[in-house]
Coordinates of C-alpha atoms in Angstrom, one line a residue:
M1313 CA -44.5 39.2 -5.0
S1314 CA -42.8 36.4 -6.9
L1315 CA -40.7 33.4 -6.2
E1316 CA -38.0 32.1 -8.5
V1317 CA -37.1 28.4 -8.4
D1318 CA -35.2 26.1 -10.8
S1319 CA -38.3 25.2 -12.8
G1320 CA -39.7 28.8 -13.3
N1321 CA -40.9 32.1 -11.9
Y1322 CA -44.1 32.0 -9.9
D1323 CA -46.5 34.9 -8.9
L1324 CA -47.4 34.0 -5.4
E1325 CA -50.6 36.2 -5.4
N1326 CA -52.2 34.6 -8.4
L1327 CA -51.6 30.8 -7.9
N1328 CA -54.3 28.2 -8.4
H1329 CA -54.5 25.2 -6.0
R1330 CA -52.7 22.9 -8.5
T1331 CA -49.8 25.3 -9.0
K1332 CA -49.4 25.7 -5.3
E1333 CA -49.1 22.0 -4.8
E1334 CA -46.5 21.8 -7.6
L1335 CA -44.6 24.6 -6.0
I1336 CA -44.7 23.0 -2.5
S1337 CA -43.4 19.7 -4.1
I1338 CA -40.6 21.6 -5.8
I1339 CA -39.5 23.4 -2.6
L1340 CA -39.6 20.1 -0.6
D1341 CA -37.4 18.4 -3.3
L1342 CA -34.9 21.3 -3.1
K1343 CA -34.8 21.1 0.7
E1344 CA -34.0 17.4 0.4
Q1345 CA -31.3 18.0 -2.1
N1346 CA -29.7 20.6 0.0
R1347 CA -29.9 18.4 3.1
K1348 CA -28.1 15.6 1.3
K1349 CA -25.4 18.0 0.0
L1350 CA -24.9 19.4 3.5
G1351 CA -24.9 15.8 4.9
R1352 CA -22.0 14.9 2.6
K1353 CA -20.0 17.9 3.6
I1354 CA -20.6 17.8 7.3
T1355 CA -18.9 14.8 9.0
K1356 CA -19.2 13.9 12.6
P1357 CA -16.0 14.9 14.4
K1358 CA -13.9 11.9 15.3
R1359 CA -13.9 11.1 19.0
T1360 CA -10.4 11.6 20.5
I1361 CA -9.1 10.6 23.9
D1362 CA -5.9 11.2 25.7
F1363 CA -4.9 7.7 26.7
S1364 CA -2.1 9.0 29.0
K1365 CA -4.8 10.2 31.4
Y1366 CA -6.5 6.8 31.7
H1367 CA -5.7 3.6 33.6
K1368 CA -4.9 0.5 31.6
R1369 CA -5.1 -3.2 32.2
H1370 CA -4.1 -6.3 30.4
V1371 CA -7.1 -8.6 29.7
V1372 CA -8.2 -11.5 27.6
F1373 CA -11.4 -11.7 25.6
K1374 CA -13.2 -14.9 24.7
L1375 CA -14.9 -14.7 21.3
L1376 CA -17.2 -16.7 19.1
Y1377 CA -17.8 -16.1 15.5
L1378 CA -19.3 -17.7 12.4
G1379 CA -16.5 -17.6 9.9
W1380 CA -18.5 -18.7 6.8
D1381 CA -18.6 -15.2 5.3
Y1382 CA -15.2 -14.0 6.3
H1383 CA -11.7 -14.3 4.6
G1384 CA -10.2 -15.7 7.8
F1385 CA -9.4 -14.4 11.3
A1386 CA -6.2 -12.4 10.6
T1387 CA -6.1 -9.0 9.1
Q1388 CA -5.3 -8.9 5.4
D1389 CA -3.9 -6.2 3.1
V1390 CA -6.3 -7.2 0.3
S1391 CA -9.5 -7.5 2.2
E1392 CA -11.4 -5.9 5.1
K1393 CA -13.6 -8.9 5.5
T1394 CA -11.8 -10.5 8.4
I1395 CA -12.6 -11.1 12.0
E1396 CA -9.6 -9.0 13.2
F1397 CA -10.6 -6.1 11.1
E1398 CA -14.0 -5.9 12.7
L1399 CA -12.5 -6.4 16.2
F1400 CA -10.0 -3.6 15.9
R1401 CA -12.6 -1.3 14.3
A1402 CA -14.8 -1.9 17.4
L1403 CA -11.9 -1.6 19.9
T1404 CA -10.9 1.7 18.3
I1405 CA -14.3 3.3 18.0
C1406 CA -15.2 2.7 21.6
C1407 CA -11.7 4.0 22.6
L1408 CA -10.6 0.9 24.4
I1409 CA -7.2 1.0 22.6
E1410 CA -5.2 3.7 20.9
S1411 CA -3.9 1.4 18.2
R1412 CA -3.2 -2.2 17.5
Q1413 CA 0.6 -1.5 17.6
T1414 CA 0.4 -0.1 21.2
S1415 CA -2.0 -2.7 22.6
N1416 CA 0.3 -5.7 23.2
Y1417 CA -2.0 -7.9 21.2
H1418 CA -1.9 -11.7 20.8
R1419 CA -4.3 -14.2 19.3
C1420 CA -4.7 -17.8 20.3
G1421 CA -5.4 -19.2 16.9
R1422 CA -5.3 -18.0 13.3
T1423 CA -8.3 -19.6 11.7
D1424 CA -8.5 -19.7 7.9
K1425 CA -11.1 -18.5 5.5
G1426 CA -14.5 -20.0 6.2
V1427 CA -13.5 -21.4 9.6
S1428 CA -15.5 -20.6 12.7
S1429 CA -14.8 -20.6 16.4
F1430 CA -16.7 -21.1 19.7
S1431 CA -13.8 -20.1 21.9
Q1432 CA -11.2 -17.9 20.2
V1433 CA -9.1 -16.0 22.8
I1434 CA -7.2 -12.8 22.3
S1435 CA -5.1 -10.8 24.8
L1436 CA -4.3 -7.1 24.8
T1437 CA -4.0 -4.0 27.0
V1438 CA -7.2 -1.8 27.1
R1439 CA -8.5 1.3 28.8
S1440 CA -9.7 0.6 32.4
N1441 CA -11.6 2.4 35.2
G1442 CA -8.7 1.4 37.4
D1443 CA -10.1 3.1 40.5
G1444 CA -11.5 0.1 42.3
S1445 CA -15.0 0.7 41.1
E1446 CA -16.9 -1.5 38.7
E1447 CA -14.9 -2.1 35.5
L1448 CA -16.0 -1.0 32.1
P1449 CA -18.7 -3.2 30.5
Y1450 CA -16.2 -4.6 27.9
C1451 CA -18.5 -7.2 26.3
K1452 CA -21.5 -4.9 26.0
M1453 CA -19.4 -2.1 24.5
L1454 CA -17.8 -4.3 21.8
N1455 CA -21.0 -6.2 21.0
R1456 CA -22.8 -3.0 20.2
L1457 CA -20.3 -2.3 17.4
L1458 CA -19.5 -5.8 16.2
P1459 CA -21.5 -7.7 13.5
K1460 CA -24.0 -10.2 14.8
D1461 CA -21.9 -13.1 13.7
I1462 CA -19.0 -12.0 15.9
R1463 CA -19.6 -11.9 19.7
V1464 CA -17.5 -11.3 22.8
V1465 CA -18.8 -13.7 25.4
A1466 CA -16.4 -13.1 28.4
W1467 CA -13.3 -11.2 29.5
G1468 CA -10.7 -11.7 32.3
P1469 CA -7.9 -9.8 33.9
V1470 CA -4.4 -11.3 33.4
K1471 CA -0.8 -10.4 34.0
D1472 CA 1.0 -8.0 31.8
D1473 CA 3.2 -10.6 30.2
F1474 CA 0.3 -13.0 29.5
S1475 CA 0.0 -14.1 25.8
A1476 CA -3.1 -15.7 24.3
R1477 CA -0.8 -17.4 21.8
F1478 CA 2.0 -18.7 24.0
D1479 CA 0.2 -19.4 27.3
C1480 CA -2.5 -21.6 25.7
G1481 CA -2.3 -25.1 27.2
S1482 CA -4.2 -26.9 24.5
R1483 CA -6.5 -26.2 21.5
T1484 CA -9.5 -28.3 20.6
Y1485 CA -10.8 -28.4 17.0
K1486 CA -14.1 -30.0 15.9
Y1487 CA -15.2 -30.9 12.4
W1488 CA -18.8 -31.9 11.7
F1489 CA -19.9 -33.9 8.7
P1490 CA -22.8 -36.1 7.6
R1491 CA -22.4 -39.9 7.8
G1492 CA -23.6 -40.6 4.3
D1493 CA -22.0 -43.7 3.0
L1494 CA -18.9 -43.3 5.2
D1495 CA -17.7 -46.2 7.5
V1496 CA -17.3 -44.3 10.8
D1497 CA -15.9 -47.3 12.6
L1498 CA -13.1 -47.6 10.0
M1499 CA -12.5 -43.8 10.3
N1500 CA -12.2 -44.1 14.1
Q1501 CA -9.7 -46.9 13.7
A1502 CA -7.6 -44.8 11.4
I1503 CA -7.7 -41.5 13.3
Q1504 CA -6.0 -43.1 16.3
Q1505 CA -2.8 -43.3 14.3
V1506 CA -2.3 -39.5 14.4
V1507 CA -2.4 -39.5 18.2
G1508 CA 1.1 -38.8 19.7
T1509 CA 4.1 -36.8 18.5
H1510 CA 4.7 -37.0 14.8
D1511 CA 6.2 -35.2 11.9
F1512 CA 3.1 -33.9 10.1
R1513 CA 4.8 -32.5 7.0
N1514 CA 2.6 -34.8 4.8
L1515 CA -0.6 -33.7 6.6
C1516 CA -0.4 -29.9 6.4
K1517 CA 0.5 -27.1 4.0
M1518 CA 4.3 -26.5 4.4
D1519 CA 4.8 -22.8 5.0
V1520 CA 8.5 -22.8 4.5
A1521 CA 8.5 -19.3 3.0
N1522 CA 7.4 -17.9 6.4
G1523 CA 10.1 -19.8 8.3
V1524 CA 8.2 -23.0 9.3
V1525 CA 10.8 -25.8 8.9
Q1526 CA 9.9 -28.0 11.8
F1527 CA 6.7 -30.0 11.6
Y1528 CA 6.6 -32.1 14.7
R1529 CA 3.4 -31.6 16.7
R1530 CA 1.7 -33.6 19.5
I1531 CA -1.9 -34.6 19.3
T1532 CA -3.2 -35.7 22.7
S1533 CA -6.5 -37.2 21.6
A1534 CA -8.7 -37.8 18.5
D1535 CA -12.1 -39.5 18.0
I1536 CA -15.3 -39.5 16.0
K1537 CA -18.8 -39.9 17.3
I1538 CA -22.3 -39.6 16.1
C1539 CA -23.4 -36.3 17.6
S1540 CA -27.0 -36.1 16.5
E1541 CA -29.6 -38.3 14.8
N1542 CA -31.8 -36.5 12.3
N1543 CA -35.4 -37.0 13.4
Q1544 CA -36.7 -36.2 9.9
F1545 CA -35.0 -39.4 8.6
S1546 CA -35.9 -41.6 11.6
T1547 CA -35.3 -44.8 9.6
N1548 CA -32.3 -43.6 7.6
R1549 CA -29.1 -43.2 9.6
D1550 CA -27.2 -41.9 6.6
Y1551 CA -28.4 -38.4 7.6
D1552 CA -26.8 -38.6 11.1
M1553 CA -24.2 -35.9 11.8
C1554 CA -20.8 -37.0 12.9
E1555 CA -18.3 -35.0 15.0
L1556 CA -14.5 -35.3 14.8
T1557 CA -12.6 -33.9 17.8
I1558 CA -8.9 -33.4 17.8
V1559 CA -7.0 -32.0 20.8
G1560 CA -3.4 -30.7 20.8
K1561 CA -1.2 -27.9 22.0
A1562 CA -0.5 -26.4 18.6
F1563 CA -1.4 -27.1 15.0
L1564 CA 0.1 -26.5 11.5
W1565 CA -1.4 -24.6 8.6
H1566 CA -4.3 -26.7 7.2
Q1567 CA -3.3 -29.6 9.4
I1568 CA -6.9 -30.5 10.5
R1569 CA -8.3 -30.2 6.9
C1570 CA -5.6 -32.4 5.5
I1571 CA -6.2 -35.0 8.2
V1572 CA -10.0 -34.9 7.4
S1573 CA -9.4 -35.2 3.7
V1574 CA -7.4 -38.4 4.1
L1575 CA -9.9 -39.6 6.7
I1576 CA -12.8 -39.2 4.3
L1577 CA -10.9 -41.4 1.8
V1578 CA -10.6 -44.1 4.5
G1579 CA -14.4 -43.7 5.2
C1580 CA -15.1 -44.2 1.5
R1581 CA -13.0 -47.4 1.6
K1582 CA -10.7 -45.9 -1.0
E1583 CA -7.7 -45.9 1.4
N1584 CA -6.5 -48.5 3.9
P1585 CA -6.9 -47.5 7.6
N1586 CA -3.1 -47.6 7.9
I1587 CA -2.6 -44.8 5.5
F1588 CA -1.9 -42.3 8.3
K1589 CA 0.9 -44.6 9.5
D1590 CA 2.4 -44.5 6.0
L1591 CA 2.1 -40.8 5.7
L1592 CA 3.7 -40.2 9.1
N1593 CA 6.7 -42.4 8.2
I1594 CA 8.9 -39.7 6.8
E1595 CA 11.7 -42.0 5.9
N1596 CA 9.5 -44.1 3.6
C1597 CA 7.3 -41.1 2.5
P1598 CA 9.5 -38.0 2.5
R1599 CA 7.3 -36.1 0.0
K1600 CA 3.6 -35.2 0.4
P1601 CA 1.3 -36.9 -2.2
Q1602 CA -1.0 -34.5 -4.0
Y1603 CA -4.5 -34.4 -2.6
C1604 CA -7.3 -31.9 -2.1
L1605 CA -8.2 -30.2 1.2
A1606 CA -11.4 -30.9 3.0
S1607 CA -14.0 -28.1 3.1
D1608 CA -13.4 -25.3 5.6
L1609 CA -17.1 -24.9 6.4
P1610 CA -17.4 -27.6 9.1
L1611 CA -14.2 -26.7 10.9
N1612 CA -14.3 -25.0 14.3
L1613 CA -11.8 -23.8 16.8
F1614 CA -13.9 -25.2 19.6
D1615 CA -11.9 -24.6 22.8
C1616 CA -8.7 -22.9 24.0
Q1617 CA -7.5 -24.0 27.5
F1618 CA -5.7 -21.6 29.9
E1619 CA -4.6 -21.9 33.5
N1620 CA -5.4 -19.2 36.1
V1621 CA -7.8 -17.2 34.0
N1622 CA -10.9 -16.0 35.9
W1623 CA -13.5 -15.3 33.2
V1624 CA -16.0 -12.5 33.9
I1625 CA -19.4 -13.0 32.3
D1626 CA -22.0 -10.3 32.3
D1627 CA -25.5 -11.8 32.5
E1628 CA -27.2 -9.2 30.3
S1629 CA -24.5 -9.4 27.7
I1630 CA -24.5 -13.2 27.5
S1631 CA -28.3 -13.3 27.3
E1632 CA -28.1 -11.0 24.2
V1633 CA -25.5 -13.4 22.7
I1634 CA -27.8 -16.4 23.3
T1635 CA -30.7 -14.6 21.8
S1636 CA -28.7 -13.8 18.7
L1637 CA -27.5 -17.4 18.4
Q1638 CA -31.1 -18.7 18.9
C1639 CA -32.3 -16.5 16.0
S1640 CA -29.5 -17.7 13.7
W1641 CA -30.2 -21.4 14.7
A1642 CA -33.9 -21.0 14.0
E1643 CA -33.2 -19.5 10.6
H1644 CA -30.8 -22.3 9.6
M1645 CA -33.0 -25.1 11.1
I1646 CA -36.0 -23.9 9.1
K1647 CA -33.9 -24.1 5.9
A1648 CA -32.6 -27.5 6.9
T1649 CA -36.1 -28.8 7.7
M1650 CA -37.4 -27.5 4.3
L1651 CA -34.5 -29.3 2.5
G1652 CA -35.1 -32.4 4.5
E1653 CA -38.8 -32.5 3.4
M1654 CA -37.7 -31.9 -0.2
L1655 CA -35.2 -34.8 0.0
K1656 CA -37.8 -37.2 1.5
N1657 CA -40.3 -36.4 -1.3
T1658 CA -37.7 -36.5 -4.1
E1659 CA -36.0 -39.7 -3.0
T1660 CA -39.2 -41.6 -3.6
L1661 CA -38.9 -40.8 -7.3
A1662 CA -35.5 -42.5 -7.7
E1663 CA -35.2 -46.2 -8.6
N1664 CA -31.8 -46.6 -6.9
K1665 CA -30.7 -45.3 -3.6
V1666 CA -28.5 -42.1 -3.7
N1667 CA -26.2 -41.6 -0.7
N1668 CA -23.9 -38.7 -1.5
Q1669 CA -24.3 -36.5 1.6
S1670 CA -20.6 -36.4 2.3
I1671 CA -19.3 -36.3 -1.3
W1672 CA -18.8 -32.5 -1.2
L1673 CA -16.4 -32.6 1.8
I1674 CA -13.3 -33.0 -0.3
Q1675 CA -12.7 -30.0 -2.5
G1676 CA -11.4 -30.1 -6.1
V1677 CA -12.2 -32.0 -9.2
K1678 CA -12.8 -35.7 -8.6
S1679 CA -11.2 -38.2 -11.0
K1680 CA -13.3 -41.0 -12.5
I1681 CA -10.5 -43.5 -11.8
Y1682 CA -9.2 -43.3 -8.2
Q1683 CA -5.5 -43.1 -7.8
P1684 CA -4.2 -44.3 -4.3
L1685 CA -2.4 -41.6 -2.4
L1686 CA 1.0 -43.3 -2.2
K1687 CA 1.0 -43.7 -6.0
R1688 CA 0.2 -40.1 -6.8
P1689 CA 2.7 -37.4 -7.9
A1690 CA 4.3 -35.8 -4.8
S1691 CA 5.3 -32.2 -4.0
A1692 CA 8.8 -31.0 -3.4
S1693 CA 10.6 -32.3 -0.3
L1694 CA 11.1 -30.1 2.7
E1695 CA 14.8 -30.1 2.1
N1696 CA 14.3 -28.8 -1.5
R1697 CA 12.0 -26.1 -0.3
I1698 CA 14.4 -24.9 2.4
Q1699 CA 17.2 -24.9 -0.2
Y1700 CA 15.0 -22.9 -2.7
Y1701 CA 14.0 -20.2 -0.2
T1702 CA 17.5 -19.9 1.2
K1703 CA 18.9 -19.2 -2.2
K1704 CA 16.2 -16.6 -2.8
G1705 CA 17.1 -15.0 0.5
K1706 CA 13.5 -15.3 1.6
L1707 CA 13.8 -17.8 4.5
K1708 CA 13.1 -16.2 7.9
L1709 CA 13.0 -18.8 10.6
E1710 CA 10.4 -18.3 13.3
C1711 CA 8.1 -20.1 15.6
N1712 CA 4.7 -20.6 14.0
E1713 CA 2.1 -22.1 16.3
K1714 CA -1.6 -22.0 15.5

């Protein structure tokens, strides 16, 4: 009796121990190769569901996510690395929706690349038990499928015409930054000038091509406070963390990061505290001076306020979210502690004090000779932009709140 394999023909009755081991190894390798080939050909059948046979209900989901490694919240044609892509992947896999197009979907805020949120809210119509019994465990179902840096923390039933975008009463953004050599009192004095209703065309990215031609927004409050003192540097307050809080009903594209960029210049004493008053005076300053954005990393959509929403929080699910956040916090605190110890040891070697904790907040190349904002080259005026896109036939007027 003989056995033929890829590496030769073997007489099974006259095999020594070593040859038997070689043959067994060859057979096992062949089995593994066949298993992989079959694995590539056999795919798990896609789960299908007849949504017409199920009850539906309109709900809101409250999310938190760390946006540092994502290309923004909204779905993009050029990248799958967005929060919405992961959300709709999870919603579809667990058959809560048939498609995005049929789900009556709205989002409260469209955060940019790198921006995080503690309280993003979306509204959509999902599959429901609908028979008076306990509702589907929405948070648990979605969190099983979502990445660890995206979590659903609560859900709530709402009316069919409820929109997370248009029914939001106010949005709160926070921006954290190290004190460094910044004059926080001077910054607090300056930030009060943005409170109220103003034309913010000089403190945002003008998105005229997408129909945004009106830049009046109302900011209800804005302030800066020291939110934490770094115990590693007990005698050095330059390592304290500061917290900017801005509250308003709606915001423009890059509005917060533009405000922070100018605010940092005030804190560095490069700009007068009245610079916001000058930039908000459209008659005297109709064109936006050229300046770089503040970093996206510290920005957070911190809270979205709604009336008459009864949030449902599952204790088991929220405990899992807290555990996940605690692990992430511990990992980053270990790194921060290590860096703190490195800094303390290294700073003793320098003859002069180095105090550049906040220098990285403003992006772009820094000029050796500072040019005041109002003396810099300015971008095209709003009127010129409208005229340009109208001639091109690309201007589509629409409401664009964020």
